[in-house]
Coordinates of C-alpha atoms in Angstrom, one line a residue:
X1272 CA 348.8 -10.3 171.2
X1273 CA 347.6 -14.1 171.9
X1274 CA 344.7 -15.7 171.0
X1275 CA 344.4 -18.9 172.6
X1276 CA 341.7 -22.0 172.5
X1277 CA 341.1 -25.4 174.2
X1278 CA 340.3 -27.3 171.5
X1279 CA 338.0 -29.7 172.7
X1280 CA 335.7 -26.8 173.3
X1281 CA 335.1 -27.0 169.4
X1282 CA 334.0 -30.7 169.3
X1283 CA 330.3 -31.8 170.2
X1284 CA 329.0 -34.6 168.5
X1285 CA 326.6 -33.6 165.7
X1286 CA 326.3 -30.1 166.5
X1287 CA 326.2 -28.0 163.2
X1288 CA 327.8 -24.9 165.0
X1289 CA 331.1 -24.0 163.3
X1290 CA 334.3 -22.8 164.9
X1291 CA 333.6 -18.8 164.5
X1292 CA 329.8 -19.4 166.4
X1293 CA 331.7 -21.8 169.4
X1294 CA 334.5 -18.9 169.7
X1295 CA 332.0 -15.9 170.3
X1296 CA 334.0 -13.6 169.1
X1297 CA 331.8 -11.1 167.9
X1298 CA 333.7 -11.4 164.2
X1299 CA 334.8 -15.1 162.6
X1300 CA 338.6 -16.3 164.0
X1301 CA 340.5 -15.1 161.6
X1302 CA 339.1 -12.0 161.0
X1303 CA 340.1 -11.9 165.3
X1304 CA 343.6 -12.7 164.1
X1305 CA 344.1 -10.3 161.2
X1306 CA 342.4 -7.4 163.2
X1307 CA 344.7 -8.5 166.1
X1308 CA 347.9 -8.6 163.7
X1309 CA 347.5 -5.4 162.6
X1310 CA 348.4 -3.6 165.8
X1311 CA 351.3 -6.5 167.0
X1312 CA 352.7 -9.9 166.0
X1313 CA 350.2 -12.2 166.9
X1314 CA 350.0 -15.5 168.2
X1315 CA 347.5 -18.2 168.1
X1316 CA 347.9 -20.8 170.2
X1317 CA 345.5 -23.9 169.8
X1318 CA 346.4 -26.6 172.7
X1319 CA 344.8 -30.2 172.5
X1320 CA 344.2 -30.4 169.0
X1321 CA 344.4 -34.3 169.6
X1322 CA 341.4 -33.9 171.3
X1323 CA 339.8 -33.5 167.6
X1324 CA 341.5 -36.2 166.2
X1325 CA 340.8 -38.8 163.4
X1326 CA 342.2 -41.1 165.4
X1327 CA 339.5 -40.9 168.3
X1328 CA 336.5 -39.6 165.9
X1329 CA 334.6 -40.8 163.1
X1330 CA 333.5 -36.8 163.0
X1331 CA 335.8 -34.8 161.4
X1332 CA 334.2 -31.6 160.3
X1333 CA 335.8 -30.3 163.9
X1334 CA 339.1 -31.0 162.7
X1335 CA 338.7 -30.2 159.3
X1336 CA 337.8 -26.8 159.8
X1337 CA 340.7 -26.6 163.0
X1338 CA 343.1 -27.5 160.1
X1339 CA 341.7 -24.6 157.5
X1340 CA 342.0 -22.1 160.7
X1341 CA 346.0 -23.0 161.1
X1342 CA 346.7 -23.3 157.5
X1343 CA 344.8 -19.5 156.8
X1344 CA 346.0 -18.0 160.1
X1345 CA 349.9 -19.4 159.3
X1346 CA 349.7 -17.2 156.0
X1347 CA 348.9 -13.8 157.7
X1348 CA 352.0 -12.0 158.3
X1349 CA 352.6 -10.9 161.7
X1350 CA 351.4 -14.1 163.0
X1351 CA 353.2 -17.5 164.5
X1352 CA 350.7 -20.5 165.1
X1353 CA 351.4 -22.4 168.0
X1354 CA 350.0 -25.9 168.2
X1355 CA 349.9 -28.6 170.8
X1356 CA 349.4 -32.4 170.2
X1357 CA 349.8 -35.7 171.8
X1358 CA 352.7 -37.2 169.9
X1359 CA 350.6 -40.3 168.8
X1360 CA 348.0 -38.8 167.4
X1361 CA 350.4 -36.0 165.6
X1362 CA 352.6 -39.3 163.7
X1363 CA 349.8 -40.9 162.8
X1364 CA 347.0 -39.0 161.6
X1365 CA 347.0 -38.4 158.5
X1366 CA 345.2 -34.8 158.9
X1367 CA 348.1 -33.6 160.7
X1368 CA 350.5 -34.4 157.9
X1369 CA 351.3 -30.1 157.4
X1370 CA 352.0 -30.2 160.7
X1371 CA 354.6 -32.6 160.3
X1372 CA 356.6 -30.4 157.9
X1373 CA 356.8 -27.1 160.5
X1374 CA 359.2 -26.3 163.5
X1375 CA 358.3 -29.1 166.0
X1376 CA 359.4 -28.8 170.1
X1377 CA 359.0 -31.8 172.0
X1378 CA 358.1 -31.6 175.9
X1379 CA 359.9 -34.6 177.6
X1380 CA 358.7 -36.4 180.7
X1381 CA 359.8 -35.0 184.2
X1382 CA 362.8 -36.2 186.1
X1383 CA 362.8 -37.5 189.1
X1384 CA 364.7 -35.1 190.8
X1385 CA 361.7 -32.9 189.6
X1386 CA 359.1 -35.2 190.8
X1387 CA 360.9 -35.5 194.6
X1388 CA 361.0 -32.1 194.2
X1389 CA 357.2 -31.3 193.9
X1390 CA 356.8 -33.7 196.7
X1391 CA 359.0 -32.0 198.6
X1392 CA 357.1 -28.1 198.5
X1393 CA 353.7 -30.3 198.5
X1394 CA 354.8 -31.7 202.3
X1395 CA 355.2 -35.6 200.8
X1396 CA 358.3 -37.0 202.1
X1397 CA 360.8 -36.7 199.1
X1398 CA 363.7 -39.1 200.7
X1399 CA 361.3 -42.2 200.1
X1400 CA 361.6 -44.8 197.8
X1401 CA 359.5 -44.2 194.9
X1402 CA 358.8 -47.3 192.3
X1403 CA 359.9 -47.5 188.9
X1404 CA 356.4 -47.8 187.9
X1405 CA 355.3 -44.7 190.4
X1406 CA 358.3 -42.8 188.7
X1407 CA 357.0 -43.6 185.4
X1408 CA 353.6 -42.5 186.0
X1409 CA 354.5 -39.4 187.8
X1410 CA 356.9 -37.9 184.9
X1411 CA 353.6 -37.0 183.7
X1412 CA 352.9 -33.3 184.9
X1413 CA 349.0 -34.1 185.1
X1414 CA 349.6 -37.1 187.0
X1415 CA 351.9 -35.8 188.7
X1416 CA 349.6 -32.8 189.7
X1417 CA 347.0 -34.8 190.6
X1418 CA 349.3 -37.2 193.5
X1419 CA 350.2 -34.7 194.7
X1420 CA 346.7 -33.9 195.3
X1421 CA 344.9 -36.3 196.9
X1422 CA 348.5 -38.2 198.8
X1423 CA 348.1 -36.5 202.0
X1424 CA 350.2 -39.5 204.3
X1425 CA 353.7 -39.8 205.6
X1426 CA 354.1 -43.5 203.0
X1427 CA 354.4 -42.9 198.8
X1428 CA 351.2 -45.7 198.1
X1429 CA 352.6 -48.5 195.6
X1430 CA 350.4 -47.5 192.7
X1431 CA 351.4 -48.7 189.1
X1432 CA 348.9 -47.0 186.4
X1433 CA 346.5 -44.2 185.9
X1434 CA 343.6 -46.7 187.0
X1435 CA 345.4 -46.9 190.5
X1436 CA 345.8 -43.1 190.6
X1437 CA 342.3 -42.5 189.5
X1438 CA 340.8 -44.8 192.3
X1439 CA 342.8 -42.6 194.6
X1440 CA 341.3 -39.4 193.0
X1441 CA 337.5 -40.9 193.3
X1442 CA 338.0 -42.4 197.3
X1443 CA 339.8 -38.6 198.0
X1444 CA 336.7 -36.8 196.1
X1445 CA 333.8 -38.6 197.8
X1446 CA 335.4 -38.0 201.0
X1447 CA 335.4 -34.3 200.8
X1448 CA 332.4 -34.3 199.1
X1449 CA 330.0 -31.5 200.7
X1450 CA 326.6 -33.9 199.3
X1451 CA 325.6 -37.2 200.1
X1452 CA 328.0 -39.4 198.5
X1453 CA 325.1 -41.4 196.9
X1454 CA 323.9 -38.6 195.2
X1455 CA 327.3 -37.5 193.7
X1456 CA 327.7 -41.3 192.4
X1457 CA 324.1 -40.6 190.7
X1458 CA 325.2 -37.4 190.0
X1459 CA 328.2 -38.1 188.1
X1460 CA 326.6 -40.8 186.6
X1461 CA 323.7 -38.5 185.0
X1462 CA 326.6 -36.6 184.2
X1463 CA 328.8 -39.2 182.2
X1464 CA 325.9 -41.0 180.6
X1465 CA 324.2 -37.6 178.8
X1466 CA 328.2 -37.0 177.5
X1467 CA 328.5 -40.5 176.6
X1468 CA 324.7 -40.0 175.1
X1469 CA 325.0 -37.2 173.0
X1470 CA 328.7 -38.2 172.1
X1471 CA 330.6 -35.4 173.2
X1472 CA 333.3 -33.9 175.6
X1473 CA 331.3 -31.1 177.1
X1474 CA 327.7 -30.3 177.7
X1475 CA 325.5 -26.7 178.3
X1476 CA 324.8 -26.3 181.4
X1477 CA 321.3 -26.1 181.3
X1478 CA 321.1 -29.5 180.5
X1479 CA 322.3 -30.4 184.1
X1480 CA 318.8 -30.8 186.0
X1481 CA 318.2 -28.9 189.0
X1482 CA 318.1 -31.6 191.5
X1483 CA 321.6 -31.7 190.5
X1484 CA 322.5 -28.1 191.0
X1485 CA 324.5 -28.9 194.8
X1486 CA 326.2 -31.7 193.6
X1487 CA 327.5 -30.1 190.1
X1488 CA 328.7 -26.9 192.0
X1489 CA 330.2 -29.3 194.5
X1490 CA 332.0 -31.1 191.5
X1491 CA 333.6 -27.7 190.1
X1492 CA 334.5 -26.4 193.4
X1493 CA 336.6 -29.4 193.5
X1494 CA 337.8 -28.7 189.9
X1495 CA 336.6 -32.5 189.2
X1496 CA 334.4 -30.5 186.4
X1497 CA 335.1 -27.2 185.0
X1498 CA 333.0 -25.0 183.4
X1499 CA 334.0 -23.3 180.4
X1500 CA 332.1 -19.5 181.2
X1501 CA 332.0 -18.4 177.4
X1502 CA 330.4 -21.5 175.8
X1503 CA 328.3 -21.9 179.3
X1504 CA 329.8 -25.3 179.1
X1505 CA 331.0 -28.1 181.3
X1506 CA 333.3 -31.0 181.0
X1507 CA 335.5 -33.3 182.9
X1508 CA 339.1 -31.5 184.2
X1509 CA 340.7 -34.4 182.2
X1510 CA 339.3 -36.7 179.0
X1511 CA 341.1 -39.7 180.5
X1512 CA 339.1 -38.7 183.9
X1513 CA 335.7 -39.2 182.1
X1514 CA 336.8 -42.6 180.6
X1515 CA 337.4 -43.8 184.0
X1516 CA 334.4 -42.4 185.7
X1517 CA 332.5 -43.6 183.2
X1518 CA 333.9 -46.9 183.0
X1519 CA 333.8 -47.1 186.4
X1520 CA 330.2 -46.9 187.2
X1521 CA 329.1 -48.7 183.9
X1522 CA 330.4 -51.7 186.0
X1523 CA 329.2 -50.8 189.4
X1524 CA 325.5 -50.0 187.5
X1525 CA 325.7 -54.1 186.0
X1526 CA 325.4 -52.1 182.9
X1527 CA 326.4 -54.5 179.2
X1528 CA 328.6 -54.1 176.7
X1529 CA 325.3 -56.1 174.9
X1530 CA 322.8 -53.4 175.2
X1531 CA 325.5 -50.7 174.8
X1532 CA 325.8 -51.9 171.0
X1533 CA 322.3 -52.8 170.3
X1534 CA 321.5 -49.0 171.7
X1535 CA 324.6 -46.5 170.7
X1536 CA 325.7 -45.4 168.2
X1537 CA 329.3 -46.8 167.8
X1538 CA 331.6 -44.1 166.8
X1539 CA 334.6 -43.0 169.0
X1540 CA 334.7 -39.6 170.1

């Protein structure tokens, strides 16, 4: 048996729902596990805990209660607990410091025989010569993914850093957009502010107005959002893709850094 969870789905802002109401299991997540380990070894798997970290939130009850799941769930025989975690965050928070002590695996960056490669069975020439900095960026599986994506030419662009491949993303987006590209800006504006607002990674759909209903299905059709279907939620495909939307149109808009402190509250999240 596996029981798997995202979880970022757990974090929003200064919502007072727990862990057991956000899974909607119908019983609390450890009662899932034990009933679950009865029949078969179980194993949970909870990917992105960095997403939860100290070191991006002041808020820590998410975390706090992530960490009492693990530390329960690691004591049930039967089970395994399988955790995932940016290697930052994992050396240097201190809430991970159990962590530290178990079995750890570490998943190195790609090669670039495996980068030519996924150019290769994506039709991007693979004989070309790719940049160190390119290289480096692409050993990422993500960004790799998304090159791979939107590069549709016969030439490998000279990009250096996510903010290149991101600009690459957002030109390839609002060129296959099936709305007025005006409205999608405005759109994913509304979009990043209410996140950035309420301080969060996701939001309930229903708080997505209806004059934005074409433009949000257009957005997860593209896989630029995705909905989470249990928590009827949605969120950028990426956290690093929300701080550059985001920071991207806060400097189209004129918006300041002035009024942003005067008027938000300033706590990572």
């Amino acid at each position: 048996n596996v029981l798997a969870f995202k979880s970022d789905i757990f974090y929003d802002g200064g919502d007072s729902k727990d862990i057991n109401e956000k899974a909607n299991l119908g019983c609390s997540v450890i009662e899932a596990v034990q009933n679950a380990a009865k029949a078969n070894k179980t194993i949970l798997i909870i990917d992105q805990i960095d997403a939860l970290s100290a070191v991006l939130s002041s808020h820590r009850k998410p975390l706090s209660d992530m960490m009492s799941l693990i530390n329960r769930a690691a004591k049930i025989s039967n089970v395994r607990v399988l955790v995932s975690c940016r290697p930052y965050d994992f050396y240097y928070d201190h809430y991970f410091s159990d962590l530290r002590r178990c079995y750890q695996l570490s998943v190195g960056e790609l090669s670039e025989t495996e980068i030519r490669q996924a150019f290769f069975q994506n039709g991007i020439p693979s004989d070309k010569h790719i940049s160190t900095d390119l290289l480096k960026l692409l050993s990422n599986p993500l960004n790799l993914s998304l090159f791979c994506r939107v590069q549709h030419g016969l030439t490998v662009p000279s990009i250096k850093n996510l903010t290149d491949l991101y600009a690459l993303l957002w030109n390839d987006m609002l060129d296959k957009c099936h709305t007025n590209q005006a409205e999608t800006v405005e759109f994913l504006w509304y979009f990043t502010s209410l996140l950035y607002e309420k301080q969060t990674l996701a939001i309930h759909r229903n708080l997505i107005p209806s004059q934005w209903h074409k433009q949000s299905l257009d957005m997860l059709s593209k896989g630029i959002i995705i909905e989470n279907e249990k928590t009827q939620t949605y969120q950028f495909m990426h956290q690093t893709l929300f701080d550059y939307v985001f920071s991207r149109l806060f400097f189209e808009k004129r918006q300041t850094l002035e009024d942003m402190f005067e008027t938000k509250h300033q706590g990572l999240f």
